[in-house]
Amino acid sequence: MNAINAGRLRAELLAPQGPYAALDVVPSTGSTNADLREASVAGAADRTVLIAEEQTSGVGRRARQWASPKGSGIYLSVLLRPVEVPFSALGSLAIVAGLAVTDLTAELGVDAVLKWPNDVLAGPARGKCAGILSEAVAGDELAVVLGIGLNVRPLGPGVEPGAGGLLPTSLAEHGARTTDRTDVAALLLAALADREDRWRAARGDLAKAGLLADYRARCETLGQEVRVLLPGDHSITGTAEDVDAAGQLEVVGQDGKRHTVFAGDVVHLRPVR
């Protein structure tokens, strides 16, 4: 089982030839997102990347555990300082990352789709192969840490299903043309840089960035009957009809009212016929 080759990634991806300012690979850490939040406060540069061979305290949305066993996946975070983007538009960054992951899966020949707001599902059973966590960093300057956990190889026994009962899966289980994690990390980071650059240039507007149509085409949530679990133990059941330019989900409830959802957990119930 080969370790991720930090030297090769730096040669391919660091400035001036590449888009990133710094890139490190560590054998183990609690959470790459937590590490880069600390690095942000200490003044780390825009587009700083941290990758871990394993995480001992990896987390997803709502502080859920993200299984990050050694050698099985890509566990990376990127510190971004998108000063061009209003704070109110930062929520669409998870959409950008989801597109980058599906750019990768398409390149690797893996059938994958997006589940709003932050999951990537693969294979005919639509197991969860990737999760995304975007966190704004408190401080004097605008900063956000974008985390991506991607299962490259099977996780092994004992990993519990995720929110909504999603079973874990991996790229290897769906015929990825390579499971070399250095190759996969390089492709993912290149795809992310391209998508994020367009998002930044459009000041966080997905439509102006030319990203919204791609997301709509790849998002399996749209057209589904869904239950959206909201903060405070509230929920909405209805049809997921659209995603807007800010990355918000438009749901028409069973009462016929339209709801705009900025954040929530979505459970797919069944396609609307």
mmCIF file of C-alpha atoms in Angstrom, residues 68-160:
data_model
loop_
_atom_site.group_PDB
_atom_site.id
_atom_site.type_symbol
_atom_site.label_atom_id
_atom_site.label_comp_id
_atom_site.label_asym_id
_atom_site.label_seq_id
_atom_site.Cartn_x
_atom_site.Cartn_y
_atom_site.Cartn_z
ATOM 1 C CA SER A 68 -10.761 7.934 7.782
ATOM 2 C CA PRO A 69 -8.712 4.716 8.015
ATOM 3 C CA LYS A 70 -5.074 4.686 6.985
ATOM 4 C CA GLY A 71 -4.433 4.033 3.322
ATOM 5 C CA SER A 72 -8.085 3.832 2.259
ATOM 6 C CA GLY A 73 -8.868 7.333 1.084
ATOM 7 C CA ILE A 74 -8.015 10.923 0.349
ATOM 8 C CA TYR A 75 -8.590 13.112 3.405
ATOM 9 C CA LEU A 76 -7.750 16.653 2.424
ATOM 10 C CA SER A 77 -8.538 20.239 3.321
ATOM 11 C CA VAL A 78 -7.826 23.452 1.473
ATOM 12 C CA LEU A 79 -7.588 26.875 3.111
ATOM 13 C CA LEU A 80 -9.109 29.508 0.849
ATOM 14 C CA ARG A 81 -9.139 33.285 1.224
ATOM 15 C CA PRO A 82 -11.643 34.297 -1.480
ATOM 16 C CA VAL A 83 -11.679 38.018 -0.755
ATOM 17 C CA GLU A 84 -13.642 38.620 -3.970
ATOM 18 C CA VAL A 85 -16.588 36.581 -2.665
ATOM 19 C CA PRO A 86 -19.163 38.059 -0.250
ATOM 20 C CA PHE A 87 -19.516 36.171 3.023
ATOM 21 C CA SER A 88 -23.152 35.447 2.137
ATOM 22 C CA ALA A 89 -22.026 33.481 -0.926
ATOM 23 C CA LEU A 90 -19.584 31.157 0.836
ATOM 24 C CA GLY A 91 -22.281 28.523 1.273
ATOM 25 C CA SER A 92 -22.078 27.628 -2.404
ATOM 26 C CA LEU A 93 -18.494 26.411 -2.020
ATOM 27 C CA ALA A 94 -19.666 22.882 -1.130
ATOM 28 C CA ILE A 95 -21.420 22.810 -4.508
ATOM 29 C CA VAL A 96 -18.117 23.692 -6.188
ATOM 30 C CA ALA A 97 -16.320 20.883 -4.377
ATOM 31 C CA GLY A 98 -19.019 18.386 -5.283
ATOM 32 C CA LEU A 99 -18.594 19.229 -8.946
ATOM 33 C CA ALA A 100 -14.839 18.746 -8.649
ATOM 34 C CA VAL A 101 -15.325 15.290 -7.133
ATOM 35 C CA THR A 102 -17.678 14.282 -9.947
ATOM 36 C CA ASP A 103 -15.185 15.661 -12.474
ATOM 37 C CA LEU A 104 -12.755 13.204 -10.891
ATOM 38 C CA THR A 105 -15.159 10.261 -10.906
ATOM 39 C CA ALA A 106 -15.955 10.872 -14.574
ATOM 40 C CA GLU A 107 -12.220 10.899 -15.351
ATOM 41 C CA LEU A 108 -11.838 7.588 -13.493
ATOM 42 C CA GLY A 109 -14.832 5.951 -15.170
ATOM 43 C CA VAL A 110 -16.952 5.728 -12.009
ATOM 44 C CA ASP A 111 -20.711 6.280 -12.142
ATOM 45 C CA ALA A 112 -21.376 8.938 -9.501
ATOM 46 C CA VAL A 113 -23.950 11.615 -8.724
ATOM 47 C CA LEU A 114 -24.405 14.434 -6.235
ATOM 48 C CA LYS A 115 -26.774 14.480 -3.288
ATOM 49 C CA TRP A 116 -27.496 17.953 -1.981
ATOM 50 C CA PRO A 117 -25.791 19.524 -0.153
ATOM 51 C CA ASN A 118 -22.504 17.696 0.345
ATOM 52 C CA ASP A 119 -22.494 14.010 -0.581
ATOM 53 C CA VAL A 120 -21.190 12.126 -3.599
ATOM 54 C CA LEU A 121 -22.914 8.796 -4.276
ATOM 55 C CA ALA A 122 -21.483 6.062 -6.483
ATOM 56 C CA GLY A 123 -22.600 2.846 -8.116
ATOM 57 C CA PRO A 124 -26.073 1.461 -8.837
ATOM 58 C CA ALA A 125 -26.890 1.251 -5.117
ATOM 59 C CA ARG A 126 -25.818 4.893 -4.642
ATOM 60 C CA GLY A 127 -23.497 4.340 -1.707
ATOM 61 C CA LYS A 128 -21.634 7.295 -0.241
ATOM 62 C CA CYS A 129 -18.102 7.584 -1.582
ATOM 63 C CA ALA A 130 -17.312 11.189 -0.611
ATOM 64 C CA GLY A 131 -18.377 13.892 1.786
ATOM 65 C CA ILE A 132 -17.641 17.601 1.865
ATOM 66 C CA LEU A 133 -17.411 20.018 4.784
ATOM 67 C CA SER A 134 -16.980 23.769 4.285
ATOM 68 C CA GLU A 135 -16.293 25.893 7.374
ATOM 69 C CA ALA A 136 -15.820 29.642 7.610
ATOM 70 C CA VAL A 137 -12.940 30.672 9.880
ATOM 71 C CA ALA A 138 -13.489 33.400 12.436
ATOM 72 C CA GLY A 139 -10.955 36.211 12.131
ATOM 73 C CA ASP A 140 -10.173 39.627 10.747
ATOM 74 C CA GLU A 141 -9.851 38.349 7.169
ATOM 75 C CA LEU A 142 -12.305 36.241 5.190
ATOM 76 C CA ALA A 143 -11.196 32.606 5.164
ATOM 77 C CA VAL A 144 -12.855 29.248 4.663
ATOM 78 C CA VAL A 145 -11.582 25.705 5.065
ATOM 79 C CA LEU A 146 -12.939 23.208 2.562
ATOM 80 C CA GLY A 147 -12.624 19.556 3.521
ATOM 81 C CA ILE A 148 -13.136 16.552 1.241
ATOM 82 C CA GLY A 149 -13.137 12.948 2.382
ATOM 83 C CA LEU A 150 -13.037 10.477 -0.512
ATOM 84 C CA ASN A 151 -13.086 6.689 -0.169
ATOM 85 C CA VAL A 152 -10.637 5.340 -2.731
ATOM 86 C CA ARG A 153 -10.461 1.750 -1.450
ATOM 87 C CA PRO A 154 -12.962 -0.258 0.622
ATOM 88 C CA LEU A 155 -13.101 0.874 4.242
ATOM 89 C CA GLY A 156 -13.403 -2.612 5.698
ATOM 90 C CA PRO A 157 -15.944 -3.911 8.222
ATOM 91 C CA GLY A 158 -17.473 -1.959 11.052
ATOM 92 C CA VAL A 159 -18.182 1.364 9.319
ATOM 93 C CA GLU A 160 -21.686 2.507 10.149
#
